[in-house]
PDB file of C-alpha atoms and ligand atoms in Angstrom:
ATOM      1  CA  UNK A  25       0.000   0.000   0.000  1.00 45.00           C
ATOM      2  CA  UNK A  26       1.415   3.729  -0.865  1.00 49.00           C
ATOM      3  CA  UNK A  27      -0.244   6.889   0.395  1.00 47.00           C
ATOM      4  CA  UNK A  28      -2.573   8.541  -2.145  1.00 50.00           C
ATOM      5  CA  UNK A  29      -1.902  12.281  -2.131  1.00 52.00           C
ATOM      6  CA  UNK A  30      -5.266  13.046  -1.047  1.00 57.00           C
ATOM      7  CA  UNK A  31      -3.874  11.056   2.118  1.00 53.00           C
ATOM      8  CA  UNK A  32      -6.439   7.863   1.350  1.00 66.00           C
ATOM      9  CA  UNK A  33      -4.425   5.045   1.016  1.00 69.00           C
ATOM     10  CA  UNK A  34      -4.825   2.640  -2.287  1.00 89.00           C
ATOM     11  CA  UNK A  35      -3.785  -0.599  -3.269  1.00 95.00           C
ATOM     12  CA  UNK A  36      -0.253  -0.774  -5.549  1.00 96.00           C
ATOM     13  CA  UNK A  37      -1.127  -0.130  -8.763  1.00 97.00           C
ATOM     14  CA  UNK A  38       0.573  -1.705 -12.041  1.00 98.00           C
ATOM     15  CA  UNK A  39       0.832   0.203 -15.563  1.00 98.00           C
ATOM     16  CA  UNK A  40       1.892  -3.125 -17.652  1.00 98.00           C
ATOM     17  CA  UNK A  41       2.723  -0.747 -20.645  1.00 98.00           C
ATOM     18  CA  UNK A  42       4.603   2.407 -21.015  1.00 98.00           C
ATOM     19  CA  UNK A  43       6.841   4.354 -22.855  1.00 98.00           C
ATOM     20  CA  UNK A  44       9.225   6.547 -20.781  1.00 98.00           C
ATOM     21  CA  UNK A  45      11.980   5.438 -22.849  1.00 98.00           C
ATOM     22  CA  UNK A  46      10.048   7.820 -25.671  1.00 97.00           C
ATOM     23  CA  UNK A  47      11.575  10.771 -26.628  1.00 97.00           C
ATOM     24  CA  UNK A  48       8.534  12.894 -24.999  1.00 96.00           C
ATOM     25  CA  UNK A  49       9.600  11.397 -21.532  1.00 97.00           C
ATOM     26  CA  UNK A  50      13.197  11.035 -21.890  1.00 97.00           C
ATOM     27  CA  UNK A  51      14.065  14.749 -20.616  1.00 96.00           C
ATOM     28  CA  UNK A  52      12.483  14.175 -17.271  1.00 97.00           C
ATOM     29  CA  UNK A  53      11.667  10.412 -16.716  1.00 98.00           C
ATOM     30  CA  UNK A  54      12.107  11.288 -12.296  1.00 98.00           C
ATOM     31  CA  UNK A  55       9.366  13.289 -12.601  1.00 97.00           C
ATOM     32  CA  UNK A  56       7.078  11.291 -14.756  1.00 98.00           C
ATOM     33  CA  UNK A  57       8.024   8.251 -12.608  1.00 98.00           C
ATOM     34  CA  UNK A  58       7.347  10.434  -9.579  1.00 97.00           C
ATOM     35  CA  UNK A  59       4.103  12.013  -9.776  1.00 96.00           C
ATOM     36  CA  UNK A  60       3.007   8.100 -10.625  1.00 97.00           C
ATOM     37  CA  UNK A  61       4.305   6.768  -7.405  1.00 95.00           C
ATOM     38  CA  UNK A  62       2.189   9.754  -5.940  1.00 93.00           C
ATOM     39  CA  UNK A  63      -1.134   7.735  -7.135  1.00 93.00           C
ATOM     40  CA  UNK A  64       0.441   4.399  -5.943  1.00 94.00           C
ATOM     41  CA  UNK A  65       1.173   3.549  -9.702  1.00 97.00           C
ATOM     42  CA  UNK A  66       4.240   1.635  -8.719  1.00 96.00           C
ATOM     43  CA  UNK A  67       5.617  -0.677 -10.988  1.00 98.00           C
ATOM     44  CA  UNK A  68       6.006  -0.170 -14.647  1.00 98.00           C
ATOM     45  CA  UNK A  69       6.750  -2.221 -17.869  1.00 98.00           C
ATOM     46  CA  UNK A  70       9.441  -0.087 -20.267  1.00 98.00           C
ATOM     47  CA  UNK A  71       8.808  -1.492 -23.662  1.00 98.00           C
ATOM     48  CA  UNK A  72      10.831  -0.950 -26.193  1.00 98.00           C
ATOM     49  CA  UNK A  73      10.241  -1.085 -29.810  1.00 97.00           C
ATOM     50  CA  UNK A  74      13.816  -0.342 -31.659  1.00 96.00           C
ATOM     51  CA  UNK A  75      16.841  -0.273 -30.735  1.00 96.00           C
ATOM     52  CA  UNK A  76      16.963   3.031 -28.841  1.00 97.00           C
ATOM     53  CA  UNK A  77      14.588   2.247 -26.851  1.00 98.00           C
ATOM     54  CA  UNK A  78      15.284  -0.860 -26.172  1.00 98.00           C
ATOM     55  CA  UNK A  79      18.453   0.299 -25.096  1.00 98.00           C
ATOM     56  CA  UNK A  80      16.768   2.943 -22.857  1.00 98.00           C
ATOM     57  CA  UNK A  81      14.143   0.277 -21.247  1.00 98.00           C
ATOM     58  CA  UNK A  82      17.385  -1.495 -19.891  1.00 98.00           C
ATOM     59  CA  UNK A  83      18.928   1.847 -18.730  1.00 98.00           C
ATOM     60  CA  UNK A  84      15.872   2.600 -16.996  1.00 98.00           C
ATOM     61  CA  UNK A  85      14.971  -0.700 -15.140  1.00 98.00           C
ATOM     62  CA  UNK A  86      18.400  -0.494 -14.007  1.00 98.00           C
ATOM     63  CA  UNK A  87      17.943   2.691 -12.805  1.00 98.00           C
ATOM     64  CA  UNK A  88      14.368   2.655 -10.708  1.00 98.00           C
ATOM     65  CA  UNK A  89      12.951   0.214  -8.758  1.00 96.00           C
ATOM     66  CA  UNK A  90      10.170  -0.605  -9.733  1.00 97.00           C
ATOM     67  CA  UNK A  91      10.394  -0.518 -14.074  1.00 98.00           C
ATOM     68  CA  UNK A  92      10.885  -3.653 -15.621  1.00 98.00           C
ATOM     69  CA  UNK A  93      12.277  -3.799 -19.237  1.00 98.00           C
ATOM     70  CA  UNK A  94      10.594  -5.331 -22.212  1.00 98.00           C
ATOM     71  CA  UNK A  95      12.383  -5.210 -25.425  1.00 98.00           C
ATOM     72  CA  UNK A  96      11.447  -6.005 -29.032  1.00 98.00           C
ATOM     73  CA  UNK A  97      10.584  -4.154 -32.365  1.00 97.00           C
ATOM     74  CA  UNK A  98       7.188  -2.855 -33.542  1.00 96.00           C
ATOM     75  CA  UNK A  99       6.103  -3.858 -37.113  1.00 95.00           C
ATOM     76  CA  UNK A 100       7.214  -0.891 -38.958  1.00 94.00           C
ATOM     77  CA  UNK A 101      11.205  -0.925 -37.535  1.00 94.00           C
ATOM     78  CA  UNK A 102      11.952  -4.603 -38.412  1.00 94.00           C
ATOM     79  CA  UNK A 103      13.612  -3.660 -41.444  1.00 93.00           C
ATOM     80  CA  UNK A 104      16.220  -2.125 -39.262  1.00 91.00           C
ATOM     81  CA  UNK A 105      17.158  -5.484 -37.804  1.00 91.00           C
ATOM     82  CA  UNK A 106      20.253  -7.122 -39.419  1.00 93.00           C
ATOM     83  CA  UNK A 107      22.345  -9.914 -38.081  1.00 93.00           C
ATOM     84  CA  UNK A 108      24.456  -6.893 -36.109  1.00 94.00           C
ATOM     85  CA  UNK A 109      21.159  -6.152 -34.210  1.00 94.00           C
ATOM     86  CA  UNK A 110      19.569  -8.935 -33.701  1.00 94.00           C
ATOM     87  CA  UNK A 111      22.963 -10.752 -31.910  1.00 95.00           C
ATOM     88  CA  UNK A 112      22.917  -7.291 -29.764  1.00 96.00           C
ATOM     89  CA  UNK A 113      19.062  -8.599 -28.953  1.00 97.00           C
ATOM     90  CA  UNK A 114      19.836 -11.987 -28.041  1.00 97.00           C
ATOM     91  CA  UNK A 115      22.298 -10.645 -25.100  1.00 98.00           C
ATOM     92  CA  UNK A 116      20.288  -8.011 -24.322  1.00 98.00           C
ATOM     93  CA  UNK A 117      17.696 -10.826 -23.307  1.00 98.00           C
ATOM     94  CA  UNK A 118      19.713 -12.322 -21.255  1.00 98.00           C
ATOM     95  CA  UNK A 119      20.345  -9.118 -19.081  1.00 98.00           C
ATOM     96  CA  UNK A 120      18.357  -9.271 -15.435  1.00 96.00           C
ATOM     97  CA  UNK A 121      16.131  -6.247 -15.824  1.00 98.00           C
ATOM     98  CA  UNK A 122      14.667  -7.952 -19.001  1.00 98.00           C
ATOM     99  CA  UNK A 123      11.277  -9.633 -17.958  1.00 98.00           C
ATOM    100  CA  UNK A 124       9.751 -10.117 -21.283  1.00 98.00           C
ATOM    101  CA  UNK A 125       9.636  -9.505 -25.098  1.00 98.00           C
ATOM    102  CA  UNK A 126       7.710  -6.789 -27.226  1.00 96.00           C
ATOM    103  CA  UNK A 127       6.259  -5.139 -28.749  1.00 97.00           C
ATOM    104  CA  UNK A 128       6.325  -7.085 -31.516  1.00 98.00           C
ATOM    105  CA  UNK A 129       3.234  -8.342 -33.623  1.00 98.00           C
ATOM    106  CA  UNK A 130       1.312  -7.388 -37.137  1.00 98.00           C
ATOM    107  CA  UNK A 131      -0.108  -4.178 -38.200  1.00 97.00           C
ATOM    108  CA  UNK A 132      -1.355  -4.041 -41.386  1.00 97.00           C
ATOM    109  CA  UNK A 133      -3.146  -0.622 -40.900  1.00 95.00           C
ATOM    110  CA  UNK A 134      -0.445   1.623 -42.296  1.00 92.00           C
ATOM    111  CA  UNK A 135       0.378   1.262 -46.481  1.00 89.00           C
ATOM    112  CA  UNK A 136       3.688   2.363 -45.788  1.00 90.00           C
ATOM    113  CA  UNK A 137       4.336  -0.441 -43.218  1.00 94.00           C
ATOM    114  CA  UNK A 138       6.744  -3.334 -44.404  1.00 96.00           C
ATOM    115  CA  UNK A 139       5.016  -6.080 -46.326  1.00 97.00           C
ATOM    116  CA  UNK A 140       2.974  -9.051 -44.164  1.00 97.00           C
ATOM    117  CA  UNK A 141       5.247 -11.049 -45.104  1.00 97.00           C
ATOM    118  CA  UNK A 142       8.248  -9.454 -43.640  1.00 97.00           C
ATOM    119  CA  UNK A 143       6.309  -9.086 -40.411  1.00 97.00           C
ATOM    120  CA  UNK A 144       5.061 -12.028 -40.468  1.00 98.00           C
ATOM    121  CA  UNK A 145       8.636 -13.247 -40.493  1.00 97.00           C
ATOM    122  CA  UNK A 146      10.474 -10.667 -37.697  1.00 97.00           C
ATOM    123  CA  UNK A 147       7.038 -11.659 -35.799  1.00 98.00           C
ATOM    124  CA  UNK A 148       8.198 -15.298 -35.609  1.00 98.00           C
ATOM    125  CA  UNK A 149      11.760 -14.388 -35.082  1.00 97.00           C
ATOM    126  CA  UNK A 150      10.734 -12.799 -31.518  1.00 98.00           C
ATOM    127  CA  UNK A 151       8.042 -15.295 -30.649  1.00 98.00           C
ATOM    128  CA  UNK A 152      10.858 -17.991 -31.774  1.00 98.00           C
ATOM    129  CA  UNK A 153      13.280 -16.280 -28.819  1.00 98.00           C
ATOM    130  CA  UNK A 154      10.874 -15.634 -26.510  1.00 98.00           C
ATOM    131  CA  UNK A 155      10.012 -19.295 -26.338  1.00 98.00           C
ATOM    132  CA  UNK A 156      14.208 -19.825 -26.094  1.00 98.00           C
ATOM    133  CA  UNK A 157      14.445 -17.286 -22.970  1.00 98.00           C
ATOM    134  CA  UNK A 158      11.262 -18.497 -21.442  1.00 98.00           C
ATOM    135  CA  UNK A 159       9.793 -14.465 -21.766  1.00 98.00           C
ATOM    136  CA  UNK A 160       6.336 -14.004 -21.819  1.00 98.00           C
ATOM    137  CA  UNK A 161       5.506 -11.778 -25.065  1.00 98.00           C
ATOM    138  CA  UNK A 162       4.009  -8.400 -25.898  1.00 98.00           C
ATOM    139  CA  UNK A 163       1.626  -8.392 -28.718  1.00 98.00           C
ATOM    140  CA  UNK A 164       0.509  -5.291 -30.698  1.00 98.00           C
ATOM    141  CA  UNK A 165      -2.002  -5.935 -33.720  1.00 97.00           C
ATOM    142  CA  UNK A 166      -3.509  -3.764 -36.081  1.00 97.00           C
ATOM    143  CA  UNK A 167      -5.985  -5.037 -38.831  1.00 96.00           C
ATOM    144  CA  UNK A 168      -4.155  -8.306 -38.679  1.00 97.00           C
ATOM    145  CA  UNK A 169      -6.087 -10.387 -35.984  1.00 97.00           C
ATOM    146  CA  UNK A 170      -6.018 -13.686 -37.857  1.00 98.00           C
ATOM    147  CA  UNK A 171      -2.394 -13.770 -39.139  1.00 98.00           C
ATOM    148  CA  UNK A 172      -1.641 -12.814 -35.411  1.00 98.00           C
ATOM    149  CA  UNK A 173      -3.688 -15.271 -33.883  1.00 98.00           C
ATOM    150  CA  UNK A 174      -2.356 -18.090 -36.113  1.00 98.00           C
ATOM    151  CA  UNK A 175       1.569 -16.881 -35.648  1.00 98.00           C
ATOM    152  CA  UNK A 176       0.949 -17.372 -31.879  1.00 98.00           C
ATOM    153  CA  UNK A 177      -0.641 -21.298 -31.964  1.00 98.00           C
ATOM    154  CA  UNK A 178       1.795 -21.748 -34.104  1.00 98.00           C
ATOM    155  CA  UNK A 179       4.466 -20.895 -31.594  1.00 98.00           C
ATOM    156  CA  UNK A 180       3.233 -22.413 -28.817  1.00 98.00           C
ATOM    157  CA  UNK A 181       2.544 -19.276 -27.015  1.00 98.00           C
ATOM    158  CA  UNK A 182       1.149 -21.631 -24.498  1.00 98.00           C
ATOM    159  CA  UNK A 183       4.781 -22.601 -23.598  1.00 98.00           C
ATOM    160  CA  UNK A 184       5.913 -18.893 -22.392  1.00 98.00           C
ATOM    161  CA  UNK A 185       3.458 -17.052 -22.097  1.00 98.00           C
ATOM    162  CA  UNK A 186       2.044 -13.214 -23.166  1.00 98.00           C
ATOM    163  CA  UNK A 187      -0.452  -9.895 -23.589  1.00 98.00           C
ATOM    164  CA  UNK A 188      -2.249  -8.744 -26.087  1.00 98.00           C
ATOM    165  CA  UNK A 189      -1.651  -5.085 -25.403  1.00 98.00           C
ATOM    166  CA  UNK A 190      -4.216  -2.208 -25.712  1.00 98.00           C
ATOM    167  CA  UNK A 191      -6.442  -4.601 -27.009  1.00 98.00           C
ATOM    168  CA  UNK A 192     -10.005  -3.529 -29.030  1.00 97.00           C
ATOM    169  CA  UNK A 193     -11.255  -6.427 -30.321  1.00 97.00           C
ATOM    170  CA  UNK A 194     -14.541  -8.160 -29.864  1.00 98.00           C
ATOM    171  CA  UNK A 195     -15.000 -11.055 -27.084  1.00 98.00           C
ATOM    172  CA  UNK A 196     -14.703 -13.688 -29.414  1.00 98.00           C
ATOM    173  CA  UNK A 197     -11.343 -12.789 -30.573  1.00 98.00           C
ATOM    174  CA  UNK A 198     -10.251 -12.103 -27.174  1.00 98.00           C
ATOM    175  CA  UNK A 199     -11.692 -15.686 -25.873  1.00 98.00           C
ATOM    176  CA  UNK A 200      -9.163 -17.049 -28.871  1.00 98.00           C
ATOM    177  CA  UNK A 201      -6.149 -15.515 -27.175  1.00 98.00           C
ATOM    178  CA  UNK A 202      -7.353 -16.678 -23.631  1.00 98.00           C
ATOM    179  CA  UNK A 203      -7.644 -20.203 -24.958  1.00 98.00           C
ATOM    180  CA  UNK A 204      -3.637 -19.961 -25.466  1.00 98.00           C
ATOM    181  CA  UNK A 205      -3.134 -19.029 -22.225  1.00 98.00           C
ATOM    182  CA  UNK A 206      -2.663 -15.197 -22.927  1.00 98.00           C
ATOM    183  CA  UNK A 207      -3.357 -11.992 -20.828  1.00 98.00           C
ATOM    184  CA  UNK A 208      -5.654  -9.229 -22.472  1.00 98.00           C
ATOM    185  CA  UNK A 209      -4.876  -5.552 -21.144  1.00 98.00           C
ATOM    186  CA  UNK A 210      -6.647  -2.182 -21.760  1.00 98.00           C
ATOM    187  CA  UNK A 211      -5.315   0.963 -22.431  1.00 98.00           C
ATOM    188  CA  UNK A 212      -7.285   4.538 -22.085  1.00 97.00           C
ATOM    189  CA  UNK A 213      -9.442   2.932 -24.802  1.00 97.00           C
ATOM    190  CA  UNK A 214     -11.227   1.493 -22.982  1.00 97.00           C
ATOM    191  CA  UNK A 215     -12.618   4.381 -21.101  1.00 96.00           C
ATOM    192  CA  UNK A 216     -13.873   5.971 -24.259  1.00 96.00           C
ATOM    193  CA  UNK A 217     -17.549   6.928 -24.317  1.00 94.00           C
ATOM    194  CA  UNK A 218     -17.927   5.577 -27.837  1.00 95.00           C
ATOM    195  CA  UNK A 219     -15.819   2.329 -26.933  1.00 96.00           C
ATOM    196  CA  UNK A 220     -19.187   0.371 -25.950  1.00 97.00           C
ATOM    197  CA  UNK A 221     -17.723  -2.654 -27.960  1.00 97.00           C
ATOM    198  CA  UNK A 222     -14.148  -2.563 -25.799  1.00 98.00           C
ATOM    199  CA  UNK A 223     -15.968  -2.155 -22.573  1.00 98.00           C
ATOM    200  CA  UNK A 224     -17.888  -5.204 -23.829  1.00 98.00           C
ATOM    201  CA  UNK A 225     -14.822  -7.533 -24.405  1.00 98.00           C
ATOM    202  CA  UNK A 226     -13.630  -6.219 -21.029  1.00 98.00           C
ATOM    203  CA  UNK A 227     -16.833  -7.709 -19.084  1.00 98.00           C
ATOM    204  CA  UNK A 228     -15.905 -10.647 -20.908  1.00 98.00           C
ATOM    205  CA  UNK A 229     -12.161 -11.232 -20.028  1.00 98.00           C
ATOM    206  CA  UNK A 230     -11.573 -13.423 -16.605  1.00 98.00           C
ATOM    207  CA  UNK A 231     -10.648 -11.191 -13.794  1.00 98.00           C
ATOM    208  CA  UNK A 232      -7.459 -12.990 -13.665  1.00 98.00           C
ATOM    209  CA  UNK A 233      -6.255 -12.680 -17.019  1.00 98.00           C
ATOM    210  CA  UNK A 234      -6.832  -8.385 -17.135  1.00 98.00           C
ATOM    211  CA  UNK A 235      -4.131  -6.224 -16.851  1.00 98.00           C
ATOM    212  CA  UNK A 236      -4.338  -2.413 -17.745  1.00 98.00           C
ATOM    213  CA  UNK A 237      -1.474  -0.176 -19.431  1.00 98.00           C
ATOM    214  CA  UNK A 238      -1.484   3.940 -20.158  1.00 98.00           C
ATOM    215  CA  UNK A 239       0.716   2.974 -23.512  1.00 98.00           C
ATOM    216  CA  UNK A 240       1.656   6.530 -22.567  1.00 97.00           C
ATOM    217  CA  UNK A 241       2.643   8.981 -24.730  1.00 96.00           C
ATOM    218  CA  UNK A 242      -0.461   7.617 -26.483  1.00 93.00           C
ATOM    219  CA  UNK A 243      -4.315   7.946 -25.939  1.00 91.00           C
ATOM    220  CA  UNK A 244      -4.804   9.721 -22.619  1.00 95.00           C
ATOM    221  CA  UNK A 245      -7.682   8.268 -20.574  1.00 95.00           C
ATOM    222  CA  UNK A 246     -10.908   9.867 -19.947  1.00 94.00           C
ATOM    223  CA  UNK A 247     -11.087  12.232 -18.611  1.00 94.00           C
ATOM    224  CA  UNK A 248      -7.841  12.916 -19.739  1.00 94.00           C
ATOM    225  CA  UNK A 249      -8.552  12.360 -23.487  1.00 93.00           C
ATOM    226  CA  UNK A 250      -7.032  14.716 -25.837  1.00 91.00           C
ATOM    227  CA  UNK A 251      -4.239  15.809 -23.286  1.00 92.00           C
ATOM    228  CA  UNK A 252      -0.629  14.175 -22.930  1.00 92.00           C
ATOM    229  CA  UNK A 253      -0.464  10.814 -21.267  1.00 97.00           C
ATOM    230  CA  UNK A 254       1.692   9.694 -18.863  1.00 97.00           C
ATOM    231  CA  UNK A 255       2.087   6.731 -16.789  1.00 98.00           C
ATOM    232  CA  UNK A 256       0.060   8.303 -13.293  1.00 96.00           C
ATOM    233  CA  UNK A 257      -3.204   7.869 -16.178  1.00 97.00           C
ATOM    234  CA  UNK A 258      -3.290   4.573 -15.217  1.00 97.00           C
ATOM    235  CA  UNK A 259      -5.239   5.116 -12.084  1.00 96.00           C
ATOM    236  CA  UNK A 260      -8.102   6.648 -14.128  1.00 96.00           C
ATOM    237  CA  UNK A 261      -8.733   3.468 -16.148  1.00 97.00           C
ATOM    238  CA  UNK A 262      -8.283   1.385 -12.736  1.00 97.00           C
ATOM    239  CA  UNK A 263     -11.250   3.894 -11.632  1.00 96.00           C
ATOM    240  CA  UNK A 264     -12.968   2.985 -15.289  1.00 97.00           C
ATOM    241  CA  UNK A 265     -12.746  -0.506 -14.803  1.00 97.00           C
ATOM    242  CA  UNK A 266     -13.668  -0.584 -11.049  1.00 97.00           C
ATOM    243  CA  UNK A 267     -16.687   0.908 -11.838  1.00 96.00           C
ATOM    244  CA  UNK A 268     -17.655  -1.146 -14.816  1.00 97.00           C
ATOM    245  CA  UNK A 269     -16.845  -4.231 -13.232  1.00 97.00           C
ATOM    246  CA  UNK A 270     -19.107  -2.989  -9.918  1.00 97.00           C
ATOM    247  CA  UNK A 271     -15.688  -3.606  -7.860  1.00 97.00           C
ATOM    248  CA  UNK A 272     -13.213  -0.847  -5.842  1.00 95.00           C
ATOM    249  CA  UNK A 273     -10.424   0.929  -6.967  1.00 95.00           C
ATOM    250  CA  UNK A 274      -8.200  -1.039  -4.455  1.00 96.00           C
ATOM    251  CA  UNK A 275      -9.695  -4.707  -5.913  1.00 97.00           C
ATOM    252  CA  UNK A 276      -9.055  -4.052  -9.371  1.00 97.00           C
ATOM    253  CA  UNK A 277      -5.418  -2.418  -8.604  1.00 98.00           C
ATOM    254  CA  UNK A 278      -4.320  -5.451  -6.805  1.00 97.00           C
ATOM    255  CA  UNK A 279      -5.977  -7.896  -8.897  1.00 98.00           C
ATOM    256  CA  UNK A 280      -4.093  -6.030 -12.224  1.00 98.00           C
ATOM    257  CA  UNK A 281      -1.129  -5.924 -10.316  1.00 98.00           C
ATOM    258  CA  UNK A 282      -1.245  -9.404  -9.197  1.00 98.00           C
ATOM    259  CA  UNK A 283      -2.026 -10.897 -12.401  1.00 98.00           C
ATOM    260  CA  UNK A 284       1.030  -8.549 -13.568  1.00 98.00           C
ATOM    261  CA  UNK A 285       3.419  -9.786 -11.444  1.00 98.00           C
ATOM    262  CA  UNK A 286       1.922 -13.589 -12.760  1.00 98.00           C
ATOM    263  CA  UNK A 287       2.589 -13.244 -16.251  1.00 98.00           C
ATOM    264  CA  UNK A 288       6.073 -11.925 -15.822  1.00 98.00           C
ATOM    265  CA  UNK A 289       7.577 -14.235 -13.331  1.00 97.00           C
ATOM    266  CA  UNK A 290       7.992 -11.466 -10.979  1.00 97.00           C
ATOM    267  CA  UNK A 291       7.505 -13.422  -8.006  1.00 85.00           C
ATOM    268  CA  UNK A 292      10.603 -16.058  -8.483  1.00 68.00           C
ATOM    269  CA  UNK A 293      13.719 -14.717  -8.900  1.00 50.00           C
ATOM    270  CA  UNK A 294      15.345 -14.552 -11.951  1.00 46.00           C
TER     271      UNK A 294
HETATM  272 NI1   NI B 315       3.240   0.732 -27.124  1.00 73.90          NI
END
């Protein structure tokens, strides 16, 4: 339990998805991580999607208690990883602060993205070391739910475990990754007035596979919407959920948290 500034006291919270290894953070990341221990927003996932910020997720979960690295690259930099880079991954994994790999996945959204069949290829090239390191993974898709879904069975995802980050799709598709064994977490999203279909697939998801995530600098919370994120957001989609689900603030923050600390081993050492 931390103190709440307004003096109540709340339950640890657990923001499984953040980017203060971002260039909008990196000026002042003991401020950001501050003013989130302030709301009891505790522990953090760094996740890296290049090499710079992969390299800045380790720096950081070195540096504060609390942030835990997870490396990988997002769809549209896997062109940048030659045999150079992808040896520098491989020890990188192996370093103590690592606790999982991602984001890595399919998005198909943007034209100017690399070809599906390039992702489709760096996809299975971090799902294939994941499985070798024993790291739960962190999945972003974009208009690419089937080729996602089907890269995952086919790598046993079962075996090591993962997220499907700042997930919108529909209960079905989210019972498909619970069926391998995966987590489903919500971003700010979720606490969208026209995101009736989200909130939906949220009802639906076992209270001990959700996790929640600010994916800060993007997508502020209500009723932060429109405004910069930052990881101390996560509180208001704790609040969201609490209320959806007909549960406290303090149930759903240790429940998150706990199912958090699950996924990523965080309770054995290392
Ligand atoms: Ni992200």
């Amino acid at each position: 339990m931390a103190i709440y500034k307004s003096g109540q006291r709340r339950a640890d919270g657990y923001d499984t998805h953040t980017h203060l290894n971002d260039d909008t953070f990196w000026h002042d990341v003991p401020a950001y991580f501050g003013r989130a221990t302030e709301f009891s927003i505790v522990e953090m996932n760094i996740v890296g999607y290049d090499a710079q910020s992969n390299e800045r997720a380790i720096q950081l979960a070195h540096e504060f208690e609390g942030m835990h690295a997870v490396i990988g690259w997002q769809p549209e930099d896997i062109l940048e990883m030659n045999d150079e880079k992808l040896a520098a991954f491989r020890k990188q994994l192996q370093d103590d602060t690592v606790i999982g790999v991602g984001e890595t996945g399919l998005d198909y959204y943007w034209d100017d993205n690399p070809s599906a069949a390039e992702q489709k290829k760096a996809f299975i090239q971090q799902l294939t070391l994941a499985h070798e390191f024993n790291l739960p993974v962190t999945v972003h898709t974009r208009s690419a739910m089937a080729d996602t879904y089907q890269a995952l069975k086919d790598a046993h995802v079962e075996e090591f475990g993962g997220v499907m980050h700042s997930f919108t799709g529909t209960p079905e598709e989210a019972k498909q990754f619970l069926d391998l064994g995966m987590y489903i977490s919500f971003s700010g999203i979720a606490t969208f007035k026209n995101a009736k279909d989200v909130q939906e697939t949220l009802k639906s998801v076992p209270l001990d596979r959700l996790l929640v995530e600010t994916d800060a600098p993007y997508l502020a919370p209500t009723p932060m919407r429109g405004k910069a994120n930052e990881p101390m957001y996560v509180h208001y989609i704790i609040d969201y959920i609490a209320e959806l689900l007909g549960k406290s603030y303090d149930e759903v923050a240790e429940m998150t948290t706990n199912n958090a600390r699950r996924l990523w081993h965080l309770d054995q050492a290392k």
